[in-house]
mmCIF file of C-alpha atoms in Angstrom:
data_model
loop_
_atom_site.group_PDB
_atom_site.id
_atom_site.type_symbol
_atom_site.label_atom_id
_atom_site.label_comp_id
_atom_site.label_asym_id
_atom_site.label_seq_id
_atom_site.Cartn_x
_atom_site.Cartn_y
_atom_site.Cartn_z
ATOM 1 C CA UNK A 1 -0.380 -0.716 -0.363
ATOM 2 C CA UNK A 2 2.823 2.142 0.930
ATOM 3 C CA UNK A 3 4.593 1.647 -2.573
ATOM 4 C CA UNK A 4 2.507 3.433 -4.845
ATOM 5 C CA UNK A 5 1.503 6.176 -2.526
ATOM 6 C CA UNK A 6 5.521 6.962 -2.180
ATOM 7 C CA UNK A 7 5.686 6.699 -6.091
ATOM 8 C CA UNK A 8 2.181 9.175 -6.371
ATOM 9 C CA UNK A 9 4.251 11.329 -3.826
ATOM 10 C CA UNK A 10 7.845 11.108 -6.257
ATOM 11 C CA UNK A 11 5.851 11.436 -9.404
ATOM 12 C CA UNK A 12 4.377 14.930 -7.169
ATOM 13 C CA UNK A 13 7.789 16.231 -6.594
ATOM 14 C CA UNK A 14 9.654 15.447 -10.159
ATOM 15 C CA UNK A 15 6.491 17.243 -11.532
ATOM 16 C CA UNK A 16 7.265 20.465 -9.034
ATOM 17 C CA UNK A 17 10.453 20.184 -9.810
ATOM 18 C CA UNK A 18 10.497 20.808 -13.594
ATOM 19 C CA UNK A 19 7.473 23.073 -12.856
ATOM 20 C CA UNK A 20 10.197 25.311 -10.939
ATOM 21 C CA UNK A 21 12.624 24.819 -12.931
ATOM 22 C CA UNK A 22 10.452 25.748 -16.075
ATOM 23 C CA UNK A 23 9.661 28.813 -14.130
ATOM 24 C CA UNK A 24 13.030 29.652 -13.020
ATOM 25 C CA UNK A 25 13.759 29.213 -16.878
ATOM 26 C CA UNK A 26 11.282 32.002 -18.482
ATOM 27 C CA UNK A 27 11.931 34.357 -15.593
ATOM 28 C CA UNK A 28 15.580 34.310 -16.113
ATOM 29 C CA UNK A 29 15.262 34.489 -19.768
ATOM 30 C CA UNK A 30 12.718 37.260 -19.093
ATOM 31 C CA UNK A 31 15.347 39.093 -17.022
ATOM 32 C CA UNK A 32 17.665 39.515 -19.483
ATOM 33 C CA UNK A 33 15.551 39.922 -22.585
ATOM 34 C CA UNK A 34 15.259 44.124 -23.485
ATOM 35 C CA UNK A 35 11.490 45.730 -22.123
ATOM 36 C CA UNK A 36 9.543 45.451 -25.197
ATOM 37 C CA UNK A 37 7.373 48.773 -23.891
ATOM 38 C CA UNK A 38 10.682 51.318 -23.882
ATOM 39 C CA UNK A 39 10.906 52.112 -27.863
ATOM 40 C CA UNK A 40 12.728 55.603 -27.189
ATOM 41 C CA UNK A 41 15.050 57.325 -24.162
ATOM 42 C CA UNK A 42 12.294 57.795 -21.741
ATOM 43 C CA UNK A 43 12.436 59.335 -18.179
ATOM 44 C CA UNK A 44 11.002 57.436 -15.377
ATOM 45 C CA UNK A 45 10.856 59.118 -11.199
ATOM 46 C CA UNK A 46 11.458 57.221 -8.113
ATOM 47 C CA UNK A 47 9.952 59.528 -5.193
ATOM 48 C CA UNK A 48 11.696 59.282 -2.169
ATOM 49 C CA UNK A 49 10.826 56.742 0.435
ATOM 50 C CA UNK A 50 8.869 54.210 -2.378
ATOM 51 C CA UNK A 51 9.045 50.522 -1.871
ATOM 52 C CA UNK A 52 9.953 48.310 -4.468
ATOM 53 C CA UNK A 53 6.403 46.913 -5.072
ATOM 54 C CA UNK A 54 5.037 50.566 -5.464
ATOM 55 C CA UNK A 55 7.825 51.233 -7.791
ATOM 56 C CA UNK A 56 7.032 48.033 -9.761
ATOM 57 C CA UNK A 57 3.804 48.709 -10.245
ATOM 58 C CA UNK A 58 4.207 52.462 -11.394
ATOM 59 C CA UNK A 59 6.789 50.456 -14.326
ATOM 60 C CA UNK A 60 3.667 47.889 -15.026
ATOM 61 C CA UNK A 61 1.447 51.453 -14.969
ATOM 62 C CA UNK A 62 3.890 53.219 -17.599
ATOM 63 C CA UNK A 63 3.968 50.001 -19.779
ATOM 64 C CA UNK A 64 7.872 49.346 -18.746
ATOM 65 C CA UNK A 65 7.738 45.943 -16.358
ATOM 66 C CA UNK A 66 5.414 43.266 -17.995
ATOM 67 C CA UNK A 67 5.959 41.345 -15.204
ATOM 68 C CA UNK A 68 6.026 43.128 -12.153
ATOM 69 C CA UNK A 69 6.401 40.688 -9.876
ATOM 70 C CA UNK A 70 8.875 38.256 -11.161
ATOM 71 C CA UNK A 71 11.009 41.692 -10.787
ATOM 72 C CA UNK A 72 10.196 41.824 -7.402
ATOM 73 C CA UNK A 73 11.445 38.642 -6.221
ATOM 74 C CA UNK A 74 14.418 38.713 -8.395
ATOM 75 C CA UNK A 75 15.423 42.027 -6.431
ATOM 76 C CA UNK A 76 14.376 40.413 -3.152
ATOM 77 C CA UNK A 77 17.009 37.263 -4.526
ATOM 78 C CA UNK A 78 19.449 39.440 -4.853
ATOM 79 C CA UNK A 79 19.011 42.107 -1.916
ATOM 80 C CA UNK A 80 18.105 44.762 -3.866
ATOM 81 C CA UNK A 81 14.967 45.283 -2.336
ATOM 82 C CA UNK A 82 15.653 48.250 -0.509
ATOM 83 C CA UNK A 83 18.667 49.753 -2.682
ATOM 84 C CA UNK A 84 16.299 51.880 -4.983
ATOM 85 C CA UNK A 85 17.434 55.794 -5.297
ATOM 86 C CA UNK A 86 15.011 58.688 -5.352
ATOM 87 C CA UNK A 87 15.333 60.427 -8.261
ATOM 88 C CA UNK A 88 15.198 60.706 -12.366
ATOM 89 C CA UNK A 89 16.369 57.862 -14.577
ATOM 90 C CA UNK A 90 16.589 57.835 -18.197
ATOM 91 C CA UNK A 91 16.036 54.514 -19.754
ATOM 92 C CA UNK A 92 17.484 53.397 -23.126
ATOM 93 C CA UNK A 93 15.983 51.450 -25.870
ATOM 94 C CA UNK A 94 17.871 47.503 -25.051
ATOM 95 C CA UNK A 95 17.571 48.121 -21.182
ATOM 96 C CA UNK A 96 16.776 44.931 -19.837
ATOM 97 C CA UNK A 97 14.402 44.532 -16.204
ATOM 98 C CA UNK A 98 17.324 43.534 -14.876
ATOM 99 C CA UNK A 99 19.488 45.356 -16.000
ATOM 100 C CA UNK A 100 16.964 48.210 -14.800
ATOM 101 C CA UNK A 101 17.282 47.030 -11.199
ATOM 102 C CA UNK A 102 20.925 47.326 -11.015
ATOM 103 C CA UNK A 103 20.323 51.254 -12.929
ATOM 104 C CA UNK A 104 17.528 52.544 -10.504
ATOM 105 C CA UNK A 105 20.078 50.942 -7.889
ATOM 106 C CA UNK A 106 22.767 52.819 -8.707
ATOM 107 C CA UNK A 107 21.855 56.356 -8.122
ATOM 108 C CA UNK A 108 23.192 57.914 -11.338
ATOM 109 C CA UNK A 109 20.562 59.710 -11.323
ATOM 110 C CA UNK A 110 19.547 62.973 -14.096
ATOM 111 C CA UNK A 111 20.835 65.726 -13.079
ATOM 112 C CA UNK A 112 19.337 69.482 -13.688
ATOM 113 C CA UNK A 113 21.164 72.759 -13.862
ATOM 114 C CA UNK A 114 20.407 76.092 -12.112
ATOM 115 C CA UNK A 115 22.772 79.692 -12.346
ATOM 116 C CA UNK A 116 23.332 82.254 -9.783
ATOM 117 C CA UNK A 117 24.723 84.246 -12.387
ATOM 118 C CA UNK A 118 27.473 87.435 -11.167
ATOM 119 C CA UNK A 119 25.955 90.101 -9.169
ATOM 120 C CA UNK A 120 22.608 88.320 -8.471
ATOM 121 C CA UNK A 121 21.063 90.499 -5.562
ATOM 122 C CA UNK A 122 20.167 87.770 -2.963
ATOM 123 C CA UNK A 123 16.318 88.201 -3.816
ATOM 124 C CA UNK A 124 17.164 87.520 -7.451
ATOM 125 C CA UNK A 125 18.503 83.719 -6.325
ATOM 126 C CA UNK A 126 15.155 83.318 -4.647
ATOM 127 C CA UNK A 127 13.050 84.458 -7.381
ATOM 128 C CA UNK A 128 15.136 81.771 -9.468
ATOM 129 C CA UNK A 129 14.823 78.974 -7.134
ATOM 130 C CA UNK A 130 10.997 79.279 -7.054
ATOM 131 C CA UNK A 131 10.782 79.247 -10.728
ATOM 132 C CA UNK A 132 13.276 76.463 -10.864
ATOM 133 C CA UNK A 133 10.590 73.530 -11.687
ATOM 134 C CA UNK A 134 13.291 70.653 -10.195
ATOM 135 C CA UNK A 135 13.535 72.676 -7.207
ATOM 136 C CA UNK A 136 11.297 71.290 -4.182
ATOM 137 C CA UNK A 137 10.541 75.311 -2.700
ATOM 138 C CA UNK A 138 10.559 74.877 1.218
ATOM 139 C CA UNK A 139 11.614 78.620 2.232
ATOM 140 C CA UNK A 140 8.745 80.612 0.093
ATOM 141 C CA UNK A 141 7.656 82.269 3.899
ATOM 142 C CA UNK A 142 11.115 82.232 5.032
ATOM 143 C CA UNK A 143 13.029 85.735 5.426
ATOM 144 C CA UNK A 144 16.876 86.497 4.563
ATOM 145 C CA UNK A 145 17.415 86.273 8.785
ATOM 146 C CA UNK A 146 15.680 82.542 9.191
ATOM 147 C CA UNK A 147 17.404 81.559 6.020
ATOM 148 C CA UNK A 148 20.892 82.766 7.296
ATOM 149 C CA UNK A 149 20.423 80.634 10.689
ATOM 150 C CA UNK A 150 18.963 77.788 8.806
ATOM 151 C CA UNK A 151 22.604 77.330 7.251
ATOM 152 C CA UNK A 152 24.477 77.936 10.637
ATOM 153 C CA UNK A 153 25.684 81.757 10.154
ATOM 154 C CA UNK A 154 23.315 83.347 12.621
ATOM 155 C CA UNK A 155 23.702 87.244 12.389
ATOM 156 C CA UNK A 156 25.064 87.433 8.687
ATOM 157 C CA UNK A 157 23.398 89.294 5.842
ATOM 158 C CA UNK A 158 22.080 86.912 3.287
ATOM 159 C CA UNK A 159 23.966 89.392 0.177
ATOM 160 C CA UNK A 160 27.370 88.358 -1.302
ATOM 161 C CA UNK A 161 27.299 85.009 0.670
ATOM 162 C CA UNK A 162 26.416 83.001 -2.652
ATOM 163 C CA UNK A 163 29.257 81.385 -5.429
ATOM 164 C CA UNK A 164 28.048 82.683 -8.319
ATOM 165 C CA UNK A 165 28.132 78.977 -10.746
ATOM 166 C CA UNK A 166 25.988 76.995 -12.350
ATOM 167 C CA UNK A 167 24.838 74.004 -9.859
ATOM 168 C CA UNK A 168 24.208 70.008 -10.802
ATOM 169 C CA UNK A 169 21.121 68.767 -8.587
ATOM 170 C CA UNK A 170 18.499 65.805 -8.789
ATOM 171 C CA UNK A 171 15.028 66.925 -8.663
ATOM 172 C CA UNK A 172 13.625 67.744 -5.758
ATOM 173 C CA UNK A 173 16.102 68.861 -4.148
ATOM 174 C CA UNK A 174 15.443 71.778 -1.582
ATOM 175 C CA UNK A 175 15.829 75.149 -2.010
ATOM 176 C CA UNK A 176 17.482 75.402 1.247
ATOM 177 C CA UNK A 177 20.058 71.925 -0.035
ATOM 178 C CA UNK A 178 21.202 74.121 -2.803
ATOM 179 C CA UNK A 179 21.810 77.101 -1.114
ATOM 180 C CA UNK A 180 23.191 75.647 1.818
ATOM 181 C CA UNK A 181 25.706 74.306 -1.307
ATOM 182 C CA UNK A 182 26.957 78.216 -3.149
ATOM 183 C CA UNK A 183 27.283 79.145 0.659
ATOM 184 C CA UNK A 184 29.735 76.705 1.291
ATOM 185 C CA UNK A 185 31.353 77.419 -2.101
ATOM 186 C CA UNK A 186 31.322 80.817 -1.220
ATOM 187 C CA UNK A 187 33.318 79.975 2.147
ATOM 188 C CA UNK A 188 35.694 77.640 0.563
ATOM 189 C CA UNK A 189 36.167 80.583 -2.311
ATOM 190 C CA UNK A 190 37.110 83.180 0.362
ATOM 191 C CA UNK A 191 39.625 81.158 2.387
ATOM 192 C CA UNK A 192 40.894 80.466 -1.175
ATOM 193 C CA UNK A 193 41.098 83.964 -1.503
ATOM 194 C CA UNK A 194 42.731 85.136 1.797
ATOM 195 C CA UNK A 195 45.415 82.666 2.389
ATOM 196 C CA UNK A 196 46.422 83.386 -1.954
ATOM 197 C CA UNK A 197 46.400 87.407 -1.069
ATOM 198 C CA UNK A 198 49.813 89.458 -1.552
ATOM 199 C CA UNK A 199 51.241 89.834 2.058
ATOM 200 C CA UNK A 200 51.323 93.804 1.807
ATOM 201 C CA UNK A 201 47.818 93.903 0.344
ATOM 202 C CA UNK A 202 45.636 96.491 2.563
ATOM 203 C CA UNK A 203 42.773 94.732 3.049
ATOM 204 C CA UNK A 204 41.107 93.893 6.605
ATOM 205 C CA UNK A 205 39.466 90.839 6.206
ATOM 206 C CA UNK A 206 38.673 87.797 4.004
ATOM 207 C CA UNK A 207 35.395 88.959 2.444
ATOM 208 C CA UNK A 208 37.221 91.936 0.527
ATOM 209 C CA UNK A 209 39.735 89.823 -0.483
ATOM 210 C CA UNK A 210 36.945 87.285 -2.283
ATOM 211 C CA UNK A 211 35.397 90.407 -3.783
ATOM 212 C CA UNK A 212 38.330 91.545 -5.388
ATOM 213 C CA UNK A 213 39.408 88.005 -6.688
ATOM 214 C CA UNK A 214 35.318 87.631 -8.072
ATOM 215 C CA UNK A 215 34.733 90.981 -9.552
ATOM 216 C CA UNK A 216 37.915 92.820 -9.813
ATOM 217 C CA UNK A 217 41.264 91.831 -10.978
ATOM 218 C CA UNK A 218 42.457 88.710 -9.626
ATOM 219 C CA UNK A 219 45.951 89.179 -9.884
ATOM 220 C CA UNK A 220 46.134 92.150 -7.276
ATOM 221 C CA UNK A 221 44.694 90.068 -4.973
ATOM 222 C CA UNK A 222 47.871 86.640 -5.518
#
């Protein structure tokens, strides 16, 4: 009586193993096949704090992931469940589901640019930040004194505290984060100009040296 049952169980186990092998083979093939719905360069955005399932669902809705469950399982098997980095990514034709997972885990997001021009006032810079659609506004109702306190410079007037340059940043970077970047750059340039000043240059402060370095004849301060 036991032998027929053992044979049946063995057959069922064998069928199950074969089924798993077939499913694994198909899934592996799908993971390495270029995404069918990706016909041209496409930008996708991963929101901060988005779960792997939420990302998979969004990609499926956009027609970029026709087997979201397989993608999720692969991410879990390879330990990439929590590895997705927020930001915008450009997907190109030929990208595979496996490559897509690697790309979204790389953190190599698309970068936007904003330029603070020489001579711009603090009000000009704030308007520029507010008008940039890639910048997340957090300072709409904040005055200059509050902003400088947030930057760790209480009592410092904001005019002239942000280095004129082009800054590259990921979408949803906050206005305060960009101001902090430009202010730190200003402090670095300020120290560099002060350290490079001529010994007999009649300057009372390092800020005067930076003003000359930025807007005057740089040779006069070195």
